[in-house]
Amino acid sequence: MPQPRQPFLHDLVCVLAAPTQVWSAPDGEIGSDGRAVGAQGVLHADVRVLSVASLRAAGSPLEHLATVPEGAATRFVAVSRQAAGTARAGDELVRFDRVREVTPGRLSERIEITSLTAHEVSFELTLRLGYDLAAVEQFKTGSTVEARRFARSTPSSHSSPFTWGDDDVVASLTADSATMAVTDDGLTAELTWPLSLAPRSRTALTWSIAITDRSGAVIPPSGTGLPISAALDRLAPGAGRDRRLRPWLGRSLLDLNSLRMATPDRPEDAFFAAGAPWYLTLFGRDSLWTARMVLPIDRAPAVGTLRTLARLAGTRVDPDSAQQPGKIMHELRRGQFTFAETSLPPLYYGTIDATPLWICLLHDLWRTGAADDVVRELLDPLVAALDWLLLYGDADGDGFCEYIDTSGHGLANQGWKDSTDSVRFSDGTIAEGPVALCEVQGYAYEAARAGADLLEVFGRPGAERYREWSDALALRFRDQFWCGEGEDRYPALALDGSKRRVDSLTSNIGHLLGTGLLDADEEVLVARRVAGDALDSGLGLRTMASTDGGYHPLSYHCGSVWPHDTAIVIAGLQRAGLRTYADGLVEGLLDAAALFGGRLPELWSGEGRPVPYAPSCRPQAWSAAAAVVVAQFLATR
């Protein structure tokens, strides 16, 4: 029996407005031969409410011509020779434009039909719909999905509405002027429109699905999104005559706004979901980095992210969820999220870096001029987060921040490279924990210094304690993390459970730049490495050097390119005063943006060509936010 495999996404089309997303083939079709296919479908939060949407004219599939993004909508253009009553070549066709638009909790599709014939045509247009209410983790792993029982449905042989759902999620279908037939099992519906078109005439029809969710962990936020026009006017001219930036930045800002969401208790506190389709929810690390990257154009996402994560911060020690007092969470789900050998509770805290990153974002927000009251309300969570660094972040008492999963069902790796094989020695051997990642020490150092500054400014005690701790961390890091000799030195990726240097050369070292952990000479050594051929692919920074034994350009974390990773290093080089080393990385992302049509995926191959990583999310929040980092870099030349 074939093993289940994660479905590919690279050639699918996504239209979304969190928490609702639609994934289809390039021709707009959802599913194939009346069956669900891979990740295709209408998803709301973590549930697929529609798994099939197949359009036929005169009993035959349409012939696809083009897929055209139109702002937040997408137009799918196709023709039919069968509907025109002729199979011969030429211009005797009927054209179909499916204009798909998604708003939170709603899919709307307008089908524009144009006769390009010299005679009247009559035919039936049918739309077959299927629904399974599958949980996202079921089809993410490639497992067989069996349609769920529906607690209520209202089949009708006439026009809509038609509803299906369970106690949590209900979908309601509306299709003006269509007749409907429902299969005996209630799992498939077919809409039919009988059409007659005069020569060279046109008509249009619509159908839509409205979704009600009673128990979702995330909801659409209130308020407005990023100021796209103002951001474009401010940042895009910084690239001079470079035509690659503005389309990339514009598309990225639209995508970021489509990824905005909130929790039901505080809809005004918006944050960015990590990415579609697998991670369309709150992820501590992703949401923090994205908010940090867009600070130059809007402070509101930082405020919403900080407040939301502070409300969810740990209050007790719970190995099952990896919760600890003061710790910032990793991810939030509707229910248990299970894949392979991993099973995560709905609120999971298995991340080593979200807590220091929360502190850094709060400090960055304050430095940009946020009102004192905004910062003051977060001082208690700040103290709790700082105490977590000193009391819980060091799993084995060696003075470094490290992680190890003690539950037996959590994430084995808990830095941003969280795949099971991401922490490797230069010969390719996988390291065993507890693992102390190099970049986490940089985040922790920066967080301790930043937190101390905030405590001092706002009249809270304890600043000196955290500064002393950070000074000691810097000395330990300098003594234990560096590999090589002289001008060839570089920081190890990590220390393993036996305190050996995990000596592979990785992009992680670039995250140390600008944190303050390194001295000026050490920052130059790191800058040379990230700008060198082994790490710079020409289309962004490789996650692992091409000279290492574990390198594979199409691996998830051991040689691929992640645009947010590249952007973090670009920003770090700028903060360190080493901008010239960033020029190649900036150029690489601009090229990649053009090659990927303005919407950068989660990651791609490290081979220096625009070869996609097939299951890569798209859009991904921090990938989109990389455009803001590059635009800001170019604007400050």
PDB file of C-alpha atoms in Angstrom, residues 513-514 523-524 527 570-581:
ATOM      1  CA  LEU A 513      24.136  40.367  13.250  1.00  0.00           C
ATOM      2  CA  GLY A 514      22.899  43.505  14.966  1.00  0.00           C
ATOM      3  CA  GLU A 523      30.301  40.637  12.747  1.00  0.00           C
ATOM      4  CA  VAL A 524      32.626  41.152   9.784  1.00  0.00           C
ATOM      5  CA  ALA A 527      29.099  39.048   7.086  1.00  0.00           C
ATOM      6  CA  ILE A 570      19.773  41.812   5.295  1.00  0.00           C
ATOM      7  CA  ALA A 571      18.305  43.799   8.192  1.00  0.00           C
ATOM      8  CA  GLY A 572      21.032  42.508  10.504  1.00  0.00           C
ATOM      9  CA  LEU A 573      23.771  43.586   8.111  1.00  0.00           C
ATOM     10  CA  GLN A 574      22.217  47.024   7.931  1.00  0.00           C
ATOM     11  CA  ARG A 575      22.005  47.301  11.720  1.00  0.00           C
ATOM     12  CA  ALA A 576      25.645  46.213  11.998  1.00  0.00           C
ATOM     13  CA  GLY A 577      26.755  48.902   9.541  1.00  0.00           C
ATOM     14  CA  LEU A 578      27.762  46.284   6.942  1.00  0.00           C
ATOM     15  CA  ARG A 579      25.336  47.157   4.160  1.00  0.00           C
ATOM     16  CA  THR A 580      27.686  46.368   1.286  1.00  0.00           C
ATOM     17  CA  TYR A 581      27.635  42.686   2.240  1.00  0.00           C
TER      18      TYR A 581
END
